[in-house]
Coordinates of C-alpha atoms and ligand atoms in Angstrom, one line a residue:
M1 CA 15.0 -22.7 39.5
R2 CA 17.6 -21.0 41.5
F3 CA 19.8 -18.3 40.1
K4 CA 22.8 -20.0 41.5
K5 CA 22.2 -22.9 39.1
L6 CA 22.2 -20.4 36.2
I7 CA 25.6 -19.0 37.4
K8 CA 27.1 -22.4 37.7
K9 CA 26.1 -23.3 34.2
I10 CA 27.6 -20.1 32.8
E11 CA 30.8 -20.6 34.7
G12 CA 31.0 -24.0 33.1
Y13 CA 31.6 -22.8 29.7
D14 CA 32.7 -19.1 30.1
K15 CA 35.5 -18.4 32.4
K16 CA 35.4 -14.7 31.6
A17 CA 31.6 -14.3 32.1
D18 CA 30.6 -10.9 33.5
I19 CA 28.7 -12.4 36.5
E20 CA 28.3 -9.0 38.1
L21 CA 26.2 -7.8 35.1
I22 CA 24.1 -10.9 35.0
K23 CA 23.5 -10.6 38.8
K24 CA 22.5 -7.0 38.4
A25 CA 20.2 -7.9 35.6
F26 CA 18.5 -10.7 37.6
E27 CA 18.1 -8.5 40.6
F28 CA 16.6 -5.7 38.5
A29 CA 14.2 -8.2 36.7
S30 CA 13.0 -9.7 40.1
D31 CA 12.3 -6.2 41.3
S32 CA 10.5 -5.1 38.1
H33 CA 8.3 -8.1 37.9
K34 CA 7.7 -8.5 41.6
D35 CA 3.9 -7.9 41.3
E36 CA 3.5 -10.3 38.5
K37 CA 2.7 -14.0 38.4
R38 CA 2.9 -16.6 35.6
A39 CA -0.1 -18.6 34.6
S40 CA 1.4 -21.5 36.7
G41 CA 1.1 -19.2 39.8
E42 CA 4.9 -18.9 40.0
P43 CA 6.6 -15.5 40.5
Y44 CA 7.1 -14.1 37.1
V45 CA 10.9 -13.8 37.2
Q46 CA 11.1 -17.6 37.1
H47 CA 10.3 -17.3 33.4
P48 CA 13.2 -15.1 32.4
L49 CA 15.5 -17.1 34.7
E50 CA 14.5 -20.4 32.8
V51 CA 14.9 -18.7 29.5
A52 CA 18.4 -17.5 30.6
Y53 CA 19.1 -21.1 31.5
I54 CA 18.2 -22.2 27.9
M55 CA 20.5 -19.5 26.7
A56 CA 23.3 -20.8 28.9
E57 CA 22.8 -24.3 27.5
L58 CA 23.5 -22.6 24.2
K59 CA 26.7 -21.2 25.7
Q60 CA 25.6 -17.6 25.0
D61 CA 27.7 -14.5 26.0
S62 CA 27.1 -12.5 29.2
I63 CA 25.4 -9.6 27.3
S64 CA 22.8 -11.9 25.8
I65 CA 22.1 -13.7 29.2
A66 CA 21.7 -10.3 30.9
A67 CA 19.4 -9.2 28.1
T68 CA 17.4 -12.5 28.4
L69 CA 16.9 -11.9 32.1
L70 CA 15.5 -8.5 31.3
H71 CA 13.6 -9.5 28.1
D72 CA 10.1 -8.9 29.4
V73 CA 10.5 -5.8 31.5
L74 CA 9.8 -3.3 28.7
E75 CA 6.6 -5.0 27.7
N76 CA 5.2 -5.9 31.1
T77 CA 6.6 -3.2 33.5
P78 CA 6.9 0.6 33.6
V79 CA 10.6 0.3 32.9
T80 CA 11.8 2.3 29.8
I81 CA 14.6 1.6 27.3
E82 CA 16.4 4.7 28.8
D83 CA 16.4 3.1 32.2
L84 CA 18.0 0.0 30.7
K85 CA 20.7 2.0 28.7
K86 CA 21.6 3.8 31.9
K87 CA 21.8 0.7 34.1
F88 CA 23.1 -1.9 31.6
G89 CA 24.5 -0.1 28.6
D90 CA 23.5 0.3 25.0
E91 CA 24.0 -3.3 23.9
V92 CA 21.9 -4.9 26.5
A93 CA 19.1 -2.2 26.0
M94 CA 19.2 -2.8 22.3
L95 CA 18.8 -6.5 22.5
V96 CA 15.8 -6.1 25.0
D97 CA 14.3 -3.6 22.7
G98 CA 14.7 -6.0 19.7
V99 CA 13.0 -8.8 21.6
T100 CA 10.2 -6.4 22.6
K101 CA 9.7 -5.2 19.0
L102 CA 9.3 -8.9 17.8
S103 CA 6.6 -9.5 20.4
K104 CA 4.7 -6.6 19.0
I105 CA 4.3 -8.3 15.6
K106 CA 0.9 -9.6 15.9
Y107 CA -0.6 -12.2 13.7
H108 CA -3.9 -13.9 14.0
D109 CA -4.8 -17.1 12.1
A110 CA -2.1 -16.5 9.5
T111 CA -2.5 -18.6 6.4
E112 CA 0.4 -20.8 5.2
R113 CA 1.4 -18.0 2.7
D114 CA 1.5 -15.5 5.4
A115 CA 3.6 -17.7 7.6
E116 CA 6.6 -17.2 5.4
S117 CA 6.1 -13.5 5.2
I118 CA 5.8 -13.3 9.0
R119 CA 9.1 -15.3 9.4
K120 CA 10.7 -12.8 7.0
M121 CA 9.3 -10.0 9.0
F122 CA 10.9 -11.4 12.0
L123 CA 14.2 -11.5 10.2
A124 CA 13.8 -8.0 8.8
T125 CA 12.9 -6.5 12.2
T126 CA 15.9 -8.1 13.8
E127 CA 19.1 -6.1 13.7
D128 CA 21.2 -8.5 15.8
I129 CA 20.9 -12.2 15.4
R130 CA 21.1 -12.5 19.3
V131 CA 17.6 -11.1 19.5
L132 CA 16.2 -14.0 17.5
I133 CA 18.1 -16.5 19.7
I134 CA 16.6 -14.9 22.8
K135 CA 13.1 -14.9 21.2
L136 CA 13.4 -18.6 20.4
A137 CA 14.6 -19.6 23.9
D138 CA 11.7 -17.5 25.2
K139 CA 9.3 -19.3 22.9
L140 CA 10.7 -22.7 24.0
H141 CA 10.1 -22.0 27.7
N142 CA 6.6 -20.7 27.0
M143 CA 5.9 -24.0 25.1
R144 CA 7.3 -26.1 27.9
T145 CA 4.9 -24.5 30.2
L146 CA 1.9 -24.4 27.8
Q147 CA -0.2 -26.7 30.1
H148 CA -1.1 -23.9 32.3
L149 CA -3.0 -22.0 29.6
P150 CA -6.6 -22.7 28.5
E151 CA -7.1 -25.3 25.7
G152 CA -8.2 -23.0 22.9
K153 CA -5.2 -20.8 23.4
Q154 CA -2.9 -23.9 23.6
K155 CA -3.9 -24.9 20.2
R156 CA -3.5 -21.5 18.7
I157 CA -0.1 -21.0 20.2
A158 CA 1.0 -24.4 19.2
Q159 CA -0.1 -23.8 15.6
A160 CA 1.8 -20.5 15.3
T161 CA 4.9 -22.2 16.8
L162 CA 4.7 -24.8 14.1
D163 CA 4.2 -22.2 11.4
I164 CA 6.6 -19.5 12.5
Y165 CA 9.0 -20.4 15.2
A166 CA 10.0 -23.9 14.4
P167 CA 10.9 -23.0 10.7
L168 CA 12.7 -20.0 12.1
A169 CA 14.8 -22.1 14.4
N170 CA 15.5 -24.4 11.4
R171 CA 16.5 -21.4 9.3
L172 CA 19.1 -20.5 12.0
G173 CA 20.3 -24.1 12.1
M174 CA 19.0 -24.5 15.7
A175 CA 17.9 -28.2 15.2
N176 CA 17.5 -29.0 18.9
I177 CA 15.2 -26.1 19.5
K178 CA 13.3 -26.7 16.3
W179 CA 12.6 -30.5 17.3
E180 CA 11.6 -29.6 20.7
L181 CA 9.2 -26.8 19.6
E182 CA 7.7 -29.2 17.0
D183 CA 7.2 -32.0 19.3
I184 CA 5.5 -29.9 22.0
A185 CA 3.3 -28.3 19.3
F186 CA 2.4 -31.7 17.9
K187 CA 1.4 -32.9 21.4
Y188 CA -1.2 -30.1 21.7
L189 CA -2.4 -30.2 18.1
R190 CA -2.7 -34.0 17.7
P191 CA -3.0 -35.3 21.3
D192 CA -4.4 -38.7 20.1
M193 CA -1.6 -39.3 17.6
Y194 CA 1.1 -38.1 20.0
K195 CA -0.1 -40.7 22.6
K196 CA -0.1 -43.5 20.0
F197 CA 3.4 -42.6 19.0
R198 CA 4.6 -42.6 22.6
D199 CA 3.1 -46.0 23.2
K200 CA 4.8 -47.5 20.2
F201 CA 8.1 -46.0 21.1
G202 CA 7.9 -47.6 24.5
K203 CA 7.1 -51.1 23.2
K204 CA 9.7 -51.2 20.5
R205 CA 12.6 -49.6 22.2
L206 CA 14.3 -52.7 23.5
Q207 CA 14.1 -54.7 20.2
R208 CA 15.5 -51.6 18.3
E209 CA 18.3 -51.3 20.7
I210 CA 19.6 -54.8 20.2
E211 CA 19.6 -54.4 16.5
V212 CA 21.4 -51.1 16.6
K213 CA 24.0 -52.5 18.9
K214 CA 24.9 -55.3 16.4
I215 CA 25.4 -52.8 13.6
K216 CA 27.4 -50.5 15.9
R217 CA 29.7 -53.2 16.8
T218 CA 30.6 -54.0 13.3
I219 CA 31.5 -50.4 12.5
E220 CA 33.4 -50.0 15.7
K221 CA 35.7 -52.9 14.9
E222 CA 36.7 -51.4 11.6
L223 CA 37.3 -47.9 12.9
K224 CA 39.5 -49.3 15.7
K225 CA 41.5 -51.1 13.1
H226 CA 42.1 -47.8 11.3
S227 CA 42.8 -45.9 14.7
I228 CA 40.1 -43.3 13.8
P229 CA 38.5 -41.7 16.9
Y230 CA 34.7 -42.0 16.9
N231 CA 31.6 -41.7 18.8
I232 CA 28.6 -43.6 17.5
T233 CA 25.1 -42.7 18.5
G234 CA 21.6 -43.8 17.5
R235 CA 19.9 -40.8 15.9
P236 CA 17.1 -39.5 18.0
K237 CA 13.8 -39.7 16.3
H238 CA 11.2 -36.9 16.9
F239 CA 7.5 -37.5 16.8
Y240 CA 6.7 -34.6 14.6
S241 CA 9.4 -35.5 12.0
I242 CA 8.1 -39.2 11.8
Y243 CA 4.6 -37.8 11.4
T244 CA 5.6 -35.4 8.6
K245 CA 7.6 -38.3 6.9
M246 CA 4.6 -40.6 7.2
L247 CA 2.5 -38.1 5.3
K248 CA 5.1 -37.2 2.8
K249 CA 6.3 -40.7 1.9
H250 CA 3.0 -42.4 2.5
R251 CA 4.5 -44.8 4.9
S252 CA 3.4 -46.4 8.1
F253 CA 4.8 -45.4 11.5
E254 CA 6.8 -48.7 11.6
E255 CA 8.4 -48.2 8.2
I256 CA 9.8 -44.9 9.3
Y257 CA 10.6 -45.7 12.9
D258 CA 12.2 -49.1 12.2
L259 CA 14.7 -47.5 9.7
T260 CA 18.1 -47.8 11.4
A261 CA 19.8 -44.4 11.7
L262 CA 23.3 -43.9 13.1
R263 CA 25.4 -40.8 13.6
I264 CA 29.2 -41.1 13.8
I265 CA 31.1 -38.2 15.3
T266 CA 34.9 -38.0 14.8
D267 CA 37.6 -35.3 15.2
D268 CA 38.3 -33.9 11.7
V269 CA 37.1 -33.7 8.1
K270 CA 39.7 -36.1 6.8
H271 CA 38.4 -38.8 9.1
C272 CA 34.8 -38.1 8.0
Y273 CA 35.7 -39.1 4.5
E274 CA 37.8 -42.2 5.7
I275 CA 34.8 -43.4 7.7
L276 CA 32.6 -43.0 4.7
G277 CA 35.0 -45.1 2.6
I278 CA 35.0 -47.8 5.3
I279 CA 31.2 -48.0 5.6
H280 CA 30.9 -48.3 1.9
I281 CA 33.3 -51.2 2.0
I282 CA 31.4 -53.1 4.8
W283 CA 27.9 -52.5 3.2
K284 CA 26.8 -51.7 -0.2
P285 CA 25.7 -48.1 -0.6
I286 CA 22.2 -47.4 -1.9
P287 CA 22.5 -45.3 -5.1
G288 CA 21.1 -41.7 -4.9
E289 CA 21.3 -41.7 -1.1
F290 CA 24.7 -40.0 -0.7
D291 CA 24.9 -36.3 0.1
D292 CA 28.1 -34.4 0.8
Y293 CA 27.0 -31.4 3.0
I294 CA 30.6 -31.0 4.1
A295 CA 31.8 -29.7 0.7
M296 CA 28.5 -28.0 0.2
P297 CA 27.0 -26.9 3.5
K298 CA 23.2 -26.2 3.7
A299 CA 22.0 -22.6 3.8
N300 CA 21.5 -22.9 7.6
M301 CA 25.2 -23.8 8.0
Y302 CA 24.5 -27.6 8.4
Q303 CA 27.4 -29.8 7.5
S304 CA 27.6 -33.6 7.4
L305 CA 28.0 -36.6 5.2
H306 CA 24.8 -38.5 4.6
T307 CA 24.7 -42.0 3.2
A308 CA 22.4 -45.1 3.2
V309 CA 23.6 -48.6 2.9
V310 CA 22.1 -52.1 2.7
G311 CA 22.5 -53.6 6.1
P312 CA 23.3 -57.2 7.2
D313 CA 19.8 -58.4 7.0
G314 CA 19.0 -56.6 3.8
Q315 CA 17.5 -53.6 5.7
P316 CA 18.5 -50.0 4.8
I317 CA 20.7 -48.2 7.4
E318 CA 21.0 -44.4 7.3
I319 CA 24.3 -43.0 8.4
Q320 CA 25.5 -39.5 9.1
I321 CA 29.2 -38.7 9.6
R322 CA 30.4 -35.4 11.0
T323 CA 32.9 -33.7 13.2
K324 CA 32.1 -32.6 16.8
K325 CA 32.1 -29.0 15.7
M326 CA 29.7 -29.8 12.8
N327 CA 27.5 -31.7 15.3
D328 CA 27.3 -28.7 17.7
I329 CA 26.4 -26.5 14.8
A330 CA 23.8 -28.9 13.5
K331 CA 22.1 -28.8 17.0
E332 CA 22.6 -25.1 17.9
G333 CA 23.1 -23.5 14.5
V334 CA 24.0 -19.8 14.7
A335 CA 24.0 -19.9 18.5
A336 CA 26.9 -22.4 18.4
H337 CA 29.0 -19.6 16.7
W338 CA 29.7 -17.8 20.0
S339 CA 31.4 -20.9 21.6
Y340 CA 33.7 -21.3 18.6
K341 CA 34.5 -17.7 18.2
D342 CA 38.1 -16.6 18.4
E343 CA 38.8 -15.4 21.9
S344 CA 40.7 -12.3 20.5
S345 CA 38.0 -11.3 18.0
D346 CA 36.4 -7.9 18.1
K347 CA 33.1 -7.4 19.8
N348 CA 31.8 -5.9 16.7
F349 CA 29.0 -8.0 15.4
D350 CA 30.1 -7.8 11.8
K351 CA 33.4 -9.5 12.8
K352 CA 31.5 -12.2 14.8
L353 CA 29.8 -13.1 11.6
S354 CA 32.9 -13.4 9.5
W355 CA 32.9 -17.1 10.3
L356 CA 29.4 -17.3 8.6
R357 CA 30.7 -15.4 5.6
Q358 CA 33.4 -18.0 5.3
I359 CA 30.8 -20.6 4.8
L360 CA 29.2 -18.3 2.2
D361 CA 32.5 -18.6 0.2
W362 CA 32.2 -22.3 0.2
Q363 CA 28.7 -22.2 -1.4
K364 CA 29.0 -23.6 -4.8
D365 CA 25.4 -24.4 -5.6
S366 CA 23.7 -21.2 -6.6
K367 CA 20.3 -22.1 -5.2
S368 CA 21.6 -22.6 -1.7
A369 CA 24.0 -19.6 -2.1
K370 CA 20.9 -17.5 -2.6
E371 CA 19.2 -18.9 0.4
F372 CA 22.3 -18.2 2.3
M373 CA 22.3 -14.6 1.2
D374 CA 18.7 -14.3 2.3
F375 CA 19.8 -15.6 5.6
L376 CA 22.6 -13.1 5.9
K377 CA 20.4 -10.2 5.1
I378 CA 19.8 -10.1 8.9
D379 CA 23.4 -8.9 9.1
F380 CA 23.7 -6.8 6.0
F381 CA 20.5 -5.0 6.9
H382 CA 17.3 -5.5 5.2
D383 CA 16.0 -3.9 2.1
E384 CA 12.5 -5.2 2.6
I385 CA 9.7 -4.4 5.0
Y386 CA 6.6 -6.4 5.9
V387 CA 3.4 -4.7 6.8
F388 CA -0.2 -5.8 7.3
T389 CA -3.5 -5.2 5.7
P390 CA -6.6 -4.6 8.0
Q391 CA -7.4 -8.2 7.6
G392 CA -3.9 -9.2 8.8
R393 CA -2.5 -10.3 5.5
V394 CA 1.1 -9.7 5.1
I395 CA 2.5 -7.5 2.3
C396 CA 6.1 -7.3 1.5
L397 CA 7.5 -4.0 0.1
P398 CA 10.9 -2.5 -0.6
K399 CA 12.2 -0.4 2.3
G400 CA 11.2 3.3 1.9
S401 CA 7.7 2.4 0.5
T402 CA 4.8 4.5 1.2
P403 CA 1.1 4.0 1.6
L404 CA 0.7 4.5 -2.1
D405 CA 2.9 1.5 -2.8
F406 CA 0.9 -0.5 -0.4
A407 CA -2.4 0.6 -2.0
Y408 CA -1.1 -0.4 -5.5
E409 CA 0.1 -3.7 -4.1
V410 CA -3.3 -4.5 -2.7
H411 CA -5.3 -3.5 -5.9
T412 CA -4.8 -1.2 -8.8
N413 CA -8.1 0.5 -8.3
I414 CA -7.3 1.1 -4.6
G415 CA -4.0 2.8 -5.7
N416 CA -5.7 4.8 -8.4
T417 CA -8.3 6.2 -6.0
C418 CA -6.1 6.4 -2.9
S419 CA -6.8 9.7 -1.1
G420 CA -5.2 9.0 2.3
A421 CA -3.9 6.4 4.7
I422 CA -4.2 5.4 8.3
V423 CA -1.1 3.7 9.8
N424 CA -1.4 2.1 13.0
G425 CA -4.6 4.1 13.8
R426 CA -3.1 7.4 12.8
I427 CA -3.7 9.5 9.6
V428 CA -0.4 9.9 7.7
P429 CA 0.4 11.8 4.4
L430 CA 0.7 9.7 1.3
R431 CA 4.6 10.2 1.3
H432 CA 4.9 8.7 4.8
K433 CA 7.5 6.0 5.0
L434 CA 6.2 2.7 6.1
N435 CA 7.9 0.5 8.9
N436 CA 8.0 -3.2 9.6
G437 CA 4.8 -4.4 11.3
D438 CA 2.7 -1.4 10.3
R439 CA -1.0 -2.0 10.0
I440 CA -2.3 0.1 7.1
N441 CA -5.8 1.2 6.1
I442 CA -6.1 2.9 2.8
L443 CA -8.7 5.7 2.3
T444 CA -10.2 6.0 -1.2
S445 CA -12.2 8.7 -2.9
K446 CA -14.0 8.2 -6.2
N447 CA -12.9 11.7 -7.2
Q448 CA -9.3 10.9 -6.7
V449 CA -7.0 10.3 -9.7
P450 CA -3.4 9.4 -10.0
K451 CA -1.1 12.3 -10.2
L452 CA 2.2 13.0 -12.0
D453 CA 3.7 13.8 -8.6
W454 CA 3.0 10.3 -7.3
L455 CA 5.8 9.0 -9.4
K456 CA 8.2 10.7 -7.0
I457 CA 6.5 9.3 -3.9
V458 CA 6.2 5.7 -4.8
K459 CA 9.0 3.1 -4.5
T460 CA 7.7 -0.1 -6.2
N461 CA 7.8 -0.7 -9.8
K462 CA 4.3 -2.0 -9.7
A463 CA 3.0 1.4 -8.5
K464 CA 5.1 3.3 -11.0
T465 CA 3.9 1.2 -13.9
K466 CA 0.3 1.5 -12.9
I467 CA 0.4 5.3 -12.4
R468 CA 2.3 5.7 -15.7
K469 CA -0.2 3.5 -17.4
Y470 CA -3.0 5.6 -16.1
L471 CA -1.4 9.0 -17.1
K472 CA -0.7 7.5 -20.6
E473 CA -4.3 6.4 -21.1
L474 CA -5.2 10.0 -20.3
K475 CA -3.0 11.3 -23.1
K476 CA -5.1 9.2 -25.6
V477 CA -7.6 12.0 -25.5
P478 CA -5.7 14.7 -27.4
I479 CA -5.6 18.2 -26.2
K480 CA -5.1 20.8 -28.7
Y481 CA -3.8 24.2 -27.6
G482 CA -5.2 26.9 -29.8
T483 CA -3.4 30.2 -30.4
A484 CA -3.9 33.3 -28.5
K485 CA -4.9 35.4 -31.3
K486 CA -5.8 38.3 -29.2
A487 CA -2.6 38.0 -27.0
K488 CA -1.4 41.3 -28.0
E489 CA -4.5 43.2 -27.0
Q490 CA -4.7 41.5 -23.7
D491 CA -1.7 40.2 -22.7
L492 CA -1.7 41.0 -19.7
G493 CA 2.1 41.4 -19.7
E494 CA 4.1 38.5 -20.9
D495 CA 6.6 38.7 -18.2
K496 CA 3.8 38.0 -15.7
I497 CA 3.0 34.6 -17.3
I498 CA 6.4 33.4 -18.4
E499 CA 9.1 32.4 -15.9
F500 CA 12.6 33.0 -17.2
K501 CA 15.2 30.7 -15.7
Q502 CA 18.6 31.9 -16.8
G503 CA 20.8 34.7 -15.6
I504 CA 20.0 37.7 -17.7
K505 CA 18.6 40.7 -16.0
N506 CA 15.0 42.0 -16.8
P507 CA 14.7 40.5 -20.3
R508 CA 11.7 41.6 -22.4
I509 CA 9.6 38.5 -22.9
K510 CA 7.5 38.3 -26.0
L511 CA 5.1 35.7 -27.0
A512 CA 5.7 35.1 -30.7
K513 CA 3.1 36.5 -33.0
C514 CA 3.4 33.7 -35.5
C515 CA 2.1 30.9 -33.1
H516 CA 0.9 32.8 -30.0
P517 CA 1.5 30.2 -27.4
L518 CA -1.2 29.6 -24.8
P519 CA -0.4 29.0 -21.2
G520 CA 0.1 25.3 -20.6
S521 CA 1.2 24.6 -24.1
N522 CA 4.8 23.2 -24.9
I523 CA 7.1 26.2 -25.5
V524 CA 10.6 27.0 -26.4
A525 CA 12.3 30.4 -26.2
F526 CA 15.4 32.2 -27.9
L527 CA 17.4 35.1 -26.9
T528 CA 17.2 37.9 -29.6
P529 CA 19.1 41.2 -29.3
P530 CA 18.6 43.4 -27.5
N531 CA 17.9 41.6 -24.4
R532 CA 14.6 40.2 -25.7
I533 CA 13.2 36.7 -25.4
S534 CA 10.9 35.3 -28.0
V535 CA 8.7 32.5 -26.9
H536 CA 7.3 30.0 -29.5
L537 CA 5.4 26.8 -29.6
T538 CA 7.7 23.8 -29.8
D539 CA 6.1 22.8 -33.1
C540 CA 6.2 26.4 -34.6
K541 CA 7.9 26.2 -38.0
N542 CA 9.6 29.5 -37.4
I543 CA 11.9 28.3 -34.7
K544 CA 14.2 26.9 -37.4
K545 CA 15.6 30.3 -37.9
Y546 CA 17.1 30.5 -34.5
K547 CA 20.5 29.2 -33.5
K548 CA 20.4 26.3 -30.9
S549 CA 23.0 28.3 -28.9
K550 CA 20.5 31.1 -28.4
Q551 CA 17.9 28.9 -26.8
V552 CA 17.0 29.8 -23.2
K553 CA 14.8 28.0 -20.7
V554 CA 11.4 29.4 -19.9
E555 CA 8.3 27.9 -18.1
W556 CA 4.8 29.0 -17.7
K557 CA 4.4 30.7 -14.3
S558 CA 2.2 28.5 -12.1
D559 CA 0.0 31.5 -10.8
Y560 CA -1.6 31.9 -14.3
N561 CA -5.1 33.1 -13.9
H562 CA -6.9 33.9 -17.0
E563 CA -10.1 33.1 -18.7
I564 CA -10.0 30.4 -21.3
E565 CA -12.4 28.4 -23.4
I566 CA -12.3 24.7 -23.7
K567 CA -13.9 23.0 -26.6
I568 CA -14.8 19.4 -25.9
T569 CA -15.7 17.0 -28.7
A570 CA -17.5 13.9 -27.6
E571 CA -19.8 11.0 -28.7
D572 CA -23.2 12.0 -27.6
R573 CA -24.9 10.0 -24.8
V574 CA -27.6 10.7 -22.1
G575 CA -26.3 12.8 -19.3
L576 CA -23.0 13.8 -21.1
F577 CA -23.5 17.6 -20.8
A578 CA -24.4 17.3 -17.1
D579 CA -21.3 15.1 -16.5
V580 CA -19.0 17.6 -18.1
L581 CA -20.4 20.5 -16.1
N582 CA -20.4 18.5 -12.8
T583 CA -16.9 17.4 -13.4
I584 CA -15.5 20.9 -14.0
A585 CA -17.5 22.4 -11.2
A586 CA -16.3 19.6 -8.8
A587 CA -12.8 20.8 -9.5
G588 CA -13.7 24.1 -7.9
T589 CA -13.8 25.9 -11.2
N590 CA -15.5 29.2 -11.8
I591 CA -17.5 28.6 -15.1
T592 CA -18.6 31.7 -16.9
T593 CA -20.5 30.3 -19.8
A594 CA -21.3 26.8 -21.2
K595 CA -23.0 25.7 -24.3
G596 CA -23.3 22.5 -26.3
K597 CA -24.3 21.6 -29.9
M598 CA -24.5 18.7 -32.1
V599 CA -22.0 18.7 -35.0
T600 CA -22.8 15.5 -36.7
N601 CA -25.2 12.6 -36.2
N602 CA -23.5 11.4 -33.1
L603 CA -20.7 14.0 -32.2
V604 CA -21.4 16.9 -29.9
E605 CA -19.3 19.9 -29.1
I606 CA -19.4 21.6 -25.7
D607 CA -17.8 25.0 -25.3
I608 CA -17.1 26.1 -21.8
N609 CA -15.6 29.4 -20.6
M610 CA -13.9 29.4 -17.3
V611 CA -11.1 30.8 -15.2
P612 CA -8.7 28.3 -13.7
E613 CA -6.8 29.5 -10.6
D614 CA -3.4 28.6 -12.0
L615 CA -1.8 26.2 -14.3
D616 CA -1.9 23.2 -12.0
H617 CA -5.7 23.8 -11.7
L618 CA -6.0 23.9 -15.3
E619 CA -4.2 20.5 -15.6
D620 CA -6.3 19.1 -12.9
I621 CA -9.5 20.1 -14.7
L622 CA -8.2 18.6 -17.9
D623 CA -7.4 15.4 -16.2
R624 CA -10.8 15.1 -14.8
V625 CA -12.5 16.0 -18.1
K626 CA -10.5 13.4 -20.0
R627 CA -11.9 10.7 -17.6
I628 CA -15.5 11.3 -18.7
Q629 CA -16.7 8.6 -20.8
N630 CA -17.1 9.2 -24.6
I631 CA -14.7 12.3 -24.7
K632 CA -12.8 12.3 -28.0
K633 CA -10.9 15.6 -28.2
I634 CA -10.3 18.7 -26.2
A635 CA -9.1 22.0 -27.6
I636 CA -8.3 25.2 -25.6
E637 CA -8.5 28.6 -26.8
S638 CA -7.6 31.9 -25.1
K639 CA -10.5 34.3 -24.7
Ligands
LIG701 MN1 9.1 -14.0 27.8

C-alpha cells in the first residue's frame, strides 16, 4: 500500500488531521524498520502502514494514527521511548509504549479459564482505550497475512485470536473486527468446515436474494406510506457465528443460514419504534423474541431493537431496527466514539469518555450495569492485577499484592512456608509489590512459618485469614509465664529491660514484687510518686488499687538477653526429645542445659535452659516449639 492512500483516507473524515505528524511518524517508522522484512518478504513498514489504514477506516484521530505507524519500533528496533517522546510528544509515546506492553504479555496454551483472565489482564494493563484499538487493528492485519507463517504457528495464533482478541473486540463493541478475526481464525482452525460453508454460501445465494427482496419490498411500501427514512440491508452472516449457532442450537447449517435476517436503519430513535410498530402490524411477532436494546443498551454500548415475526410463507424473519449512529457503534464500538465526539471537547481522555458514562446512566438492569462498570475500569484505573504462575496459569490479585498474597492464592502450604520469591527471574523481598504480567516463582522452606509481621505485608483477605488461622492455632498451646522470683537479686536493672514510652524524665522503673513479670509477658504499669513506675502482670490482682489515670505505657525492650528456663509438657512419643532439641538449636539458640522426665504414664516434661538473643528471638523459639507434634503446654521461668 502507498502512504498517499492512507492520507487520502484520513482527509476524507478528518479535515483538521495533523498530516505533518503522521508523515513524520511514517518516515521515522520506515527508517527504523529499514533492515526488517515481514514473513511475506515485503519491507516491514508495510505492516504498520496497513494497520494505520485499518485505524483510518475506524476514523481514528491523528495521534492514534501516528502511534499506529510507530507501534512496532520499540519492540523491533533500538528506538527508545525517550526518542519517541522527544520527536512525537508524550501522548504518542505513551500509546506506543502501551501497545508494546501488551505484546509482552505472553501466554502459551491458555486454558479456557485463563483466557478470561488474560483478557482482563489486557484491560488492566491498558491505560488508554486507544491502545487496545491499535492492538486489535494490529492483530487484524496479522491475521489477514497469516498465510505466510508455518502451519503449526497459524493454528496456535488462530486459537489465541479466538480465545482472546475476538472476545476483546466484542467487549469493546467492535463487531466488524470481531467477525473478521473470528472468520479468519475459523478458516485456519477448521479448514474443511470453512470450505464446506463457502461452497454452500455460493450455491444458495441467488435463491436467498430473491426471497429477501420480496420481504424488503413489502416493508418499503409501508415505510414510504409513513414517510419514514430507511435503508434496508440483508444482515451479513458470518461463518464462525453460523458454526457456533449450529453447535449451540443443535441445528443444521441450512436451518441457521436460511433464516431471513434484515436490518433497517433510520434517522432517529422515534422512527425506530414507529418502524417496529409497522412491522408488527404487517406480520405477527413471535413471542419472547423482542428485545429493546435502545432503552437498555448492552454493556458494550450496543443499541438496537430486535424482533422476530412470522413471514408471508410462515417462515421466521429476524429484524433489527436502529439509527445510523447506533449502527456505526455496533460495527466499530468504542472506536466509533471519536467520530461522534463533540468538536469543541477537551482532549482530556476523561472527557472523551463522558459519552460512555452517559450510557452508564441509562443502564437499568443491574447485571449489565456491573458489566459496564467492569468495562469502564479501563478508564477509572484498575484495582486488580494479573500475574502468572511458572506454568503460565493466570492469577488475579488486588493491586498492591505481594509475593506472599500470590503464594497463599496458589496454595495455603506454599503461603505458610514461603521464604522468598523470584519475579521475572529476579529475587525480590516478600514485601515487593507485584505488577501486571509478572511471572512469579515462590521459594519455600520447611523451616519457614507465618509471622505476625506478614499481616502488614499481605493485601488479600485470603492470605490474612490463613496467616491469622495459623497464628491462632499456635495459641492453642498455652504458654505460661512464671514469675521472676529472683528478680531482685539479679535484675539486672529494670530500666534496661523495660521501655518507657511517655514523657517523664528518668523515671525509676520497678518490676512489682507481687507478680514479678517476666520479659515477654503481658504487662501494665502505673505512675507512683515520686517519679516511679511500677510494672505488673496484666492479670495481677494488685493492679486494682491503681487509678486508671495513673496508667502509663511500657513495653519490654527488644534487646533482652537473659537466661531463661522453658518447661515443656508433652505427650510422649519416639523422638520427641530430639525434636525439641533440634528445633531450638535450629533457631540459633544457645542451650545451656536440657533434661527430660516422665511425669505420668504418657506425659513428659522437658526443661531447657537457654539464652535467647532478644525478645523476638524468644518468640521465634516459642513459635517453633509450639509446632512440634504432641506439645501440650509451655511454661517459662526466669533463672
Ligand atoms: Mn504489529
